[in-house]
Amino acid sequence: MTAAILDGKKLAKQIRDELRDEVADFIENNAEVPTLAAILVGNDSGSEVYVRNKVTGCEQVGMQSRMYRLPAETSQDELLSLIAKLNKAKDEPVHGILVQLPLPKQIDVTRILPAVSPLKDVDGFHPENVGRLVQGKPRFLPCTPFGIQQLLVRNKIEIAGRHVVVVGRSDTVGKPMALMLMQRGLGGDATVTVCHSKTNNLPEITRQADILIVAIGQPKFITAPMVKPGAVVIDVGIHRTGKGLVGDVDFSGVSRVAGHITPVPGGVGPLTVTMLLVNTLAAARLLH
Ligand code: BQF
């Protein structure tokens, strides 16, 4: 068997095409351009690329963005005061605010995420928005899980009733992904198992997955024997190596057993950025 590629780049382009029309409508009806504020603290090279992808994405769909670059030695209070200013943003509109992660170590992320207005929290990381997701009334869905859910739904991959195994339990990907897929209704109704670095007999569990979602942060961690023949494999990992980007999945081995697989690059990544744009338009609507 050789797996069908789930093309995230192509779907991202399609969703951006849809968004461009919706953004144009919004501007016509509200005389205001949906605007994203992106805060980058320090100069981590990955983060630089990610923020640039987001700014470029805004341009592509006709939204505005403002980038706030703070030096690596910025204090927590300095960051909090910029966020407070953007929360208000009276004279010039800011509809969505994102603080690029990870943050330098002098800043406690658990102090920063609750400081972003929950109505502008386009990453969906504010505790109120996390709580809403848990209770089945989401406001902003976290971008990576949102993108993965769209990839499955729009490729007509059955989710309801199937066994999804999520490998990784981060607050940004694994945890919200599990919640979204176990939710009732479209894009949900799955049976979800969450595994992580301390799970015993991991291959025994991953082999039971109809849909295997991997966000464990270790290059080529999932190998062919860990995958059930015909399974759908979603690779969230991104690792820079001498031979380019690789994911958490050993693509060449796993694509021989899986039914569907996402590539790296061009799989989940472009969708993560695109769902941020979707959330920014949603934030602009929320504030009108
Ligand atoms: C692609 C991210 C880890 C930690 C913080 C396109 C992106 C990546 C890959 C991108 C990511 C990863 C982002 C590709 C944003 C995804 O073509 O494969 C886009 O920009 N991402 C982030 O903002 O923070 C992260 C991963």
Tab-separated table of C-alpha atoms and ligand atoms in Angstrom:
chain	number	residue	atom	x	y	z
A	1	MET	CA	0.000	0.000	0.000
A	2	THR	CA	1.139	3.524	-0.579
A	3	ALA	CA	-0.619	6.269	1.285
A	4	ALA	CA	-2.592	9.093	-0.311
A	5	ILE	CA	-1.124	12.497	0.537
A	6	LEU	CA	-3.316	14.862	2.555
A	7	ASP	CA	-2.221	18.136	0.971
A	8	GLY	CA	-2.384	20.847	3.639
A	9	LYS	CA	-0.857	23.489	1.430
A	10	LYS	CA	-3.563	23.033	-1.203
A	11	LEU	CA	-6.373	23.092	1.377
A	12	ALA	CA	-4.830	26.164	3.020
A	13	LYS	CA	-4.933	27.954	-0.335
A	14	GLN	CA	-8.558	26.940	-0.825
A	15	ILE	CA	-9.593	28.208	2.620
A	16	ARG	CA	-7.663	31.450	2.048
A	17	ASP	CA	-9.535	31.934	-1.242
A	18	GLU	CA	-12.830	31.599	0.643
A	19	LEU	CA	-11.603	33.949	3.345
A	20	ARG	CA	-10.589	36.672	0.899
A	21	ASP	CA	-14.238	37.046	-0.173
A	22	GLU	CA	-15.491	37.042	3.411
A	23	VAL	CA	-12.923	39.661	4.406
A	24	ALA	CA	-13.955	41.860	1.475
A	25	ASP	CA	-17.603	41.589	2.609
A	26	PHE	CA	-16.636	42.463	6.165
A	27	ILE	CA	-14.729	45.558	5.031
A	28	GLU	CA	-17.641	46.682	2.856
A	29	ASN	CA	-20.166	46.286	5.674
A	30	ASN	CA	-18.102	47.652	8.555
A	31	ALA	CA	-15.717	50.169	6.978
A	32	GLU	CA	-12.940	48.567	8.983
A	33	VAL	CA	-10.202	46.134	8.011
A	34	PRO	CA	-9.808	43.023	10.224
A	35	THR	CA	-6.480	43.541	11.971
A	36	LEU	CA	-4.090	41.146	13.668
A	37	ALA	CA	-1.436	42.241	16.166
A	38	ALA	CA	1.474	39.779	16.342
A	39	ILE	CA	3.938	40.095	19.204
A	40	LEU	CA	7.369	38.537	18.777
A	41	VAL	CA	9.711	38.619	21.763
A	42	GLY	CA	13.361	37.883	20.990
A	43	ASN	CA	14.815	36.444	17.802
A	44	ASP	CA	14.251	32.696	17.754
A	45	SER	CA	14.714	31.809	14.081
A	46	GLY	CA	11.694	29.475	13.938
A	47	SER	CA	9.456	32.085	15.544
A	48	GLU	CA	10.655	34.703	13.051
A	49	VAL	CA	9.539	32.456	10.180
A	50	TYR	CA	6.197	31.653	11.805
A	51	VAL	CA	5.322	35.298	12.453
A	52	ARG	CA	6.327	36.213	8.914
A	53	ASN	CA	4.040	33.434	7.588
A	54	LYS	CA	1.170	34.947	9.584
A	55	VAL	CA	1.828	38.502	8.379
A	56	THR	CA	2.034	37.276	4.763
A	57	GLY	CA	-1.178	35.298	5.259
A	58	CYS	CA	-2.990	38.445	6.404
A	59	GLU	CA	-1.891	40.264	3.245
A	60	GLN	CA	-3.092	37.386	1.048
A	61	VAL	CA	-6.643	37.560	2.407
A	62	GLY	CA	-6.892	41.360	2.593
A	63	MET	CA	-6.494	41.729	6.341
A	64	GLN	CA	-4.137	44.074	8.118
A	65	SER	CA	-1.411	43.069	10.506
A	66	ARG	CA	0.885	44.878	12.889
A	67	MET	CA	3.994	43.237	14.083
A	68	TYR	CA	5.410	44.181	17.486
A	69	ARG	CA	9.027	43.144	17.909
A	70	LEU	CA	10.375	43.216	21.429
A	71	PRO	CA	13.979	42.483	22.433
A	72	ALA	CA	14.907	39.111	23.960
A	73	GLU	CA	15.465	40.712	27.380
A	74	THR	CA	11.937	42.229	27.553
A	75	SER	CA	10.477	41.907	31.057
A	76	GLN	CA	7.155	40.271	31.809
A	77	ASP	CA	5.721	43.649	32.867
A	78	GLU	CA	6.789	45.279	29.616
A	79	LEU	CA	5.049	42.554	27.629
A	80	LEU	CA	1.952	42.812	29.830
A	81	SER	CA	1.725	46.547	29.246
A	82	LEU	CA	1.910	46.134	25.452
A	83	ILE	CA	-0.874	43.532	25.664
A	84	ALA	CA	-2.969	45.883	27.830
A	85	LYS	CA	-2.550	48.627	25.231
A	86	LEU	CA	-3.602	46.302	22.388
A	87	ASN	CA	-6.574	45.017	24.366
A	88	LYS	CA	-7.931	48.576	24.425
A	89	ALA	CA	-6.643	49.886	21.073
A	90	LYS	CA	-9.214	52.666	20.744
A	91	ASP	CA	-7.848	54.964	18.053
A	92	GLU	CA	-6.656	52.193	15.752
A	93	PRO	CA	-8.479	48.886	15.707
A	94	VAL	CA	-6.850	45.608	16.711
A	95	HIS	CA	-9.246	42.654	16.472
A	96	GLY	CA	-6.887	39.766	17.107
A	97	ILE	CA	-3.801	39.507	19.314
A	98	LEU	CA	-1.244	36.738	19.246
A	99	VAL	CA	1.830	36.335	21.375
A	100	GLN	CA	4.268	34.109	19.491
A	101	LEU	CA	5.411	31.110	21.545
A	102	PRO	CA	7.786	30.053	22.964
A	103	LEU	CA	8.632	33.092	25.135
A	104	PRO	CA	12.060	33.812	26.672
A	105	LYS	CA	12.539	32.174	30.070
A	106	GLN	CA	12.185	35.335	32.205
A	107	ILE	CA	8.541	35.481	31.079
A	108	ASP	CA	5.927	33.145	32.559
A	109	VAL	CA	3.561	32.116	29.779
A	110	THR	CA	0.837	31.322	32.349
A	111	ARG	CA	0.838	35.052	33.262
A	112	ILE	CA	0.743	36.187	29.652
A	113	LEU	CA	-2.022	34.071	28.098
A	114	PRO	CA	-4.743	35.234	30.553
A	115	ALA	CA	-3.755	38.870	29.899
A	116	VAL	CA	-4.938	38.807	26.279
A	117	SER	CA	-8.567	39.895	26.014
A	118	PRO	CA	-10.580	36.664	25.552
A	119	LEU	CA	-12.458	38.417	22.731
A	120	LYS	CA	-9.194	39.018	20.830
A	121	ASP	CA	-7.579	35.700	21.709
A	122	VAL	CA	-7.157	34.309	18.178
A	123	ASP	CA	-4.850	31.513	19.391
A	124	GLY	CA	-7.580	30.270	21.748
A	125	PHE	CA	-5.204	29.976	24.702
A	126	HIS	CA	-6.970	32.248	27.225
A	127	PRO	CA	-8.324	30.156	30.138
A	128	GLU	CA	-11.869	31.362	29.437
A	129	ASN	CA	-11.622	30.113	25.852
A	130	VAL	CA	-10.031	26.837	26.954
A	131	GLY	CA	-12.911	26.425	29.422
A	132	ARG	CA	-15.444	27.128	26.712
A	133	LEU	CA	-13.877	24.448	24.519
A	134	VAL	CA	-13.999	21.948	27.386
A	135	GLN	CA	-17.690	22.756	27.867
A	136	GLY	CA	-18.476	22.296	24.179
A	137	LYS	CA	-19.115	25.998	23.454
A	138	PRO	CA	-15.879	27.056	21.779
A	139	ARG	CA	-15.176	30.691	20.867
A	140	PHE	CA	-11.746	30.477	19.213
A	141	LEU	CA	-10.411	27.018	18.403
A	142	PRO	CA	-6.634	26.596	18.794
A	143	CYS	CA	-5.212	26.913	15.285
A	144	THR	CA	-3.339	23.614	14.858
A	145	PRO	CA	-6.148	21.312	16.029
A	146	PHE	CA	-8.642	23.473	14.095
A	147	GLY	CA	-6.561	22.998	10.938
A	148	ILE	CA	-6.296	19.238	11.452
A	149	GLN	CA	-10.049	18.940	11.983
A	150	GLN	CA	-10.652	20.894	8.762
A	151	LEU	CA	-8.185	18.665	6.908
A	152	LEU	CA	-10.083	15.554	8.017
A	153	VAL	CA	-13.588	16.941	7.451
A	154	ARG	CA	-12.887	18.520	4.056
A	155	ASN	CA	-11.163	15.366	2.824
A	156	LYS	CA	-14.293	13.442	3.893
A	157	ILE	CA	-12.400	11.286	6.354
A	158	GLU	CA	-14.930	9.690	8.686
A	159	ILE	CA	-14.302	10.755	12.296
A	160	ALA	CA	-17.479	9.685	14.099
A	161	GLY	CA	-17.148	6.395	15.904
A	162	ARG	CA	-13.534	5.875	14.913
A	163	HIS	CA	-10.574	5.433	17.224
A	164	VAL	CA	-8.326	8.480	17.170
A	165	VAL	CA	-5.002	8.167	18.969
A	166	VAL	CA	-3.349	11.491	19.793
A	167	VAL	CA	0.354	11.178	20.635
A	168	GLY	CA	1.353	14.243	22.679
A	169	ARG	CA	-0.487	16.124	25.424
A	170	SER	CA	0.513	19.764	24.962
A	171	ASP	CA	-1.848	22.627	25.793
A	172	THR	CA	-1.418	23.922	22.232
A	173	VAL	CA	-2.049	20.725	20.222
A	174	GLY	CA	-2.643	17.368	21.957
A	175	LYS	CA	-5.077	18.434	24.670
A	176	PRO	CA	-7.343	20.664	22.549
A	177	MET	CA	-7.201	18.148	19.655
A	178	ALA	CA	-8.516	15.388	21.892
A	179	LEU	CA	-11.302	17.638	23.198
A	180	MET	CA	-12.383	18.686	19.719
A	181	LEU	CA	-12.560	15.171	18.304
A	182	MET	CA	-14.482	13.795	21.281
A	183	GLN	CA	-17.046	16.605	21.039
A	184	ARG	CA	-20.539	15.792	19.790
A	185	GLY	CA	-21.376	16.603	16.180
A	186	LEU	CA	-19.602	17.398	12.901
A	187	GLY	CA	-15.871	16.810	13.133
A	188	GLY	CA	-16.326	14.996	16.427
A	189	ASP	CA	-17.913	11.886	17.937
A	190	ALA	CA	-14.589	10.026	17.867
A	191	THR	CA	-13.279	7.653	20.498
A	192	VAL	CA	-10.082	9.376	21.604
A	193	THR	CA	-6.994	7.997	23.320
A	194	VAL	CA	-4.221	10.380	24.375
A	195	CYS	CA	-0.685	8.981	24.657
A	196	HIS	CA	2.520	10.745	25.664
A	197	SER	CA	6.175	10.221	26.527
A	198	LYS	CA	5.322	8.176	29.652
A	199	THR	CA	2.813	5.833	27.983
A	200	ASN	CA	3.563	2.115	28.387
A	201	ASN	CA	3.347	-0.133	25.318
A	202	LEU	CA	2.885	2.838	23.010
A	203	PRO	CA	3.110	0.855	19.732
A	204	GLU	CA	0.336	-1.431	20.929
A	205	ILE	CA	-1.928	1.616	21.303
A	206	THR	CA	-0.881	3.511	18.171
A	207	ARG	CA	-1.540	0.331	16.145
A	208	GLN	CA	-5.180	0.540	17.199
A	209	ALA	CA	-5.616	3.978	15.680
A	210	ASP	CA	-7.883	4.518	12.699
A	211	ILE	CA	-6.604	8.102	12.813
A	212	LEU	CA	-3.169	8.725	14.363
A	213	ILE	CA	-2.287	12.332	15.231
A	214	VAL	CA	1.313	12.845	16.249
A	215	ALA	CA	2.562	15.919	18.126
A	216	ILE	CA	5.287	14.579	20.388
A	217	GLY	CA	8.176	16.751	19.230
A	218	GLN	CA	10.646	14.003	18.334
A	219	PRO	CA	11.884	13.542	14.779
A	220	LYS	CA	10.683	10.345	13.013
A	221	PHE	CA	9.292	9.024	16.307
A	222	ILE	CA	6.474	7.042	14.657
A	223	THR	CA	7.701	4.193	12.483
A	224	ALA	CA	5.850	1.801	10.176
A	225	PRO	CA	5.342	-1.031	12.727
A	226	MET	CA	3.475	1.432	14.989
A	227	VAL	CA	0.790	2.073	12.370
A	228	LYS	CA	-2.242	-0.011	11.428
A	229	PRO	CA	-2.413	-0.695	7.672
A	230	GLY	CA	-4.716	1.850	6.044
A	231	ALA	CA	-4.703	4.306	8.967
A	232	VAL	CA	-4.866	8.076	8.526
A	233	VAL	CA	-1.625	9.597	9.870
A	234	ILE	CA	-1.382	13.304	10.742
A	235	ASP	CA	2.111	14.620	11.448
A	236	VAL	CA	2.292	17.830	13.490
A	237	GLY	CA	6.078	17.751	14.041
A	238	ILE	CA	8.546	20.167	12.460
A	239	HIS	CA	12.275	19.560	12.870
A	240	ARG	CA	15.044	21.270	10.945
A	241	THR	CA	17.715	18.780	9.900
A	242	GLY	CA	20.679	18.806	7.519
A	243	LYS	CA	18.369	17.279	4.904
A	244	GLY	CA	15.547	19.791	5.362
A	245	LEU	CA	12.382	19.620	7.465
A	246	VAL	CA	11.196	16.324	8.943
A	247	GLY	CA	8.181	15.541	11.086
A	248	ASP	CA	7.440	13.324	14.079
A	249	VAL	CA	6.608	10.541	11.608
A	250	ASP	CA	9.075	8.524	9.543
A	251	PHE	CA	7.375	9.487	6.288
A	252	SER	CA	9.066	7.040	3.915
A	253	GLY	CA	8.370	3.989	6.074
A	254	VAL	CA	4.907	4.976	7.304
A	255	SER	CA	3.618	6.012	3.868
A	256	ARG	CA	3.984	2.343	2.846
A	257	VAL	CA	1.442	1.202	5.457
A	258	ALA	CA	-0.853	4.178	6.019
A	259	GLY	CA	-3.939	4.906	3.912
A	260	HIS	CA	-3.485	8.696	4.159
A	261	ILE	CA	-0.581	10.773	5.443
A	262	THR	CA	0.339	14.447	5.780
A	263	PRO	CA	3.729	15.565	4.431
A	264	VAL	CA	6.199	17.832	6.234
A	265	PRO	CA	6.446	20.540	5.020
A	266	GLY	CA	3.129	21.277	3.340
A	267	GLY	CA	0.848	19.329	5.685
A	268	VAL	CA	-0.457	20.681	8.982
A	269	GLY	CA	1.764	23.820	9.095
A	270	PRO	CA	0.045	25.874	6.376
A	271	LEU	CA	-3.335	25.071	7.941
A	272	THR	CA	-2.203	26.288	11.364
A	273	VAL	CA	-1.466	29.698	9.868
A	274	THR	CA	-4.679	29.705	7.832
A	275	MET	CA	-6.891	28.975	10.835
A	276	LEU	CA	-5.293	31.929	12.617
A	277	LEU	CA	-6.572	34.074	9.743
A	278	VAL	CA	-10.019	32.490	10.068
A	279	ASN	CA	-9.984	33.281	13.794
A	280	THR	CA	-8.931	36.870	13.129
A	281	LEU	CA	-11.961	37.453	10.904
A	282	ALA	CA	-14.118	35.805	13.592
A	283	ALA	CA	-12.622	38.183	16.173
A	284	ALA	CA	-13.393	41.200	13.995
A	285	ARG	CA	-17.006	40.004	13.677
A	286	LEU	CA	-17.204	39.456	17.430
A	287	LEU	CA	-16.117	43.042	18.088
A	288	HIS	CA	-18.810	44.464	15.736
B	1	BQF	C1	4.813	24.074	6.162
B	1	BQF	C2	4.910	26.229	15.568
B	1	BQF	C3	6.063	24.731	17.049
B	1	BQF	C4	6.075	25.706	18.043
B	1	BQF	C5	5.497	26.938	17.815
B	1	BQF	C6	3.888	26.210	7.081
B	1	BQF	C7	4.254	26.856	9.364
B	1	BQF	C8	5.045	25.742	9.542
B	1	BQF	C9	5.225	24.831	8.501
B	1	BQF	C10	4.018	27.821	10.478
B	1	BQF	C11	4.294	26.569	14.274
B	1	BQF	C12	4.263	25.588	13.159
B	1	BQF	C13	3.809	27.855	14.081
B	1	BQF	C14	4.663	25.071	7.273
B	1	BQF	C15	3.264	28.324	12.776
B	1	BQF	C16	3.320	26.017	12.064
B	1	BQF	O1	4.745	24.449	4.988
B	1	BQF	O2	4.973	22.890	6.480
B	1	BQF	C17	3.680	27.095	8.126
B	1	BQF	O3	4.222	29.006	10.283
B	1	BQF	N1	3.540	27.390	11.714
B	1	BQF	C18	3.848	28.771	15.182
B	1	BQF	O4	3.397	29.903	15.068
B	1	BQF	O5	4.374	28.405	16.346
B	1	BQF	C19	4.924	27.191	16.575
B	1	BQF	C20	5.470	24.979	15.819
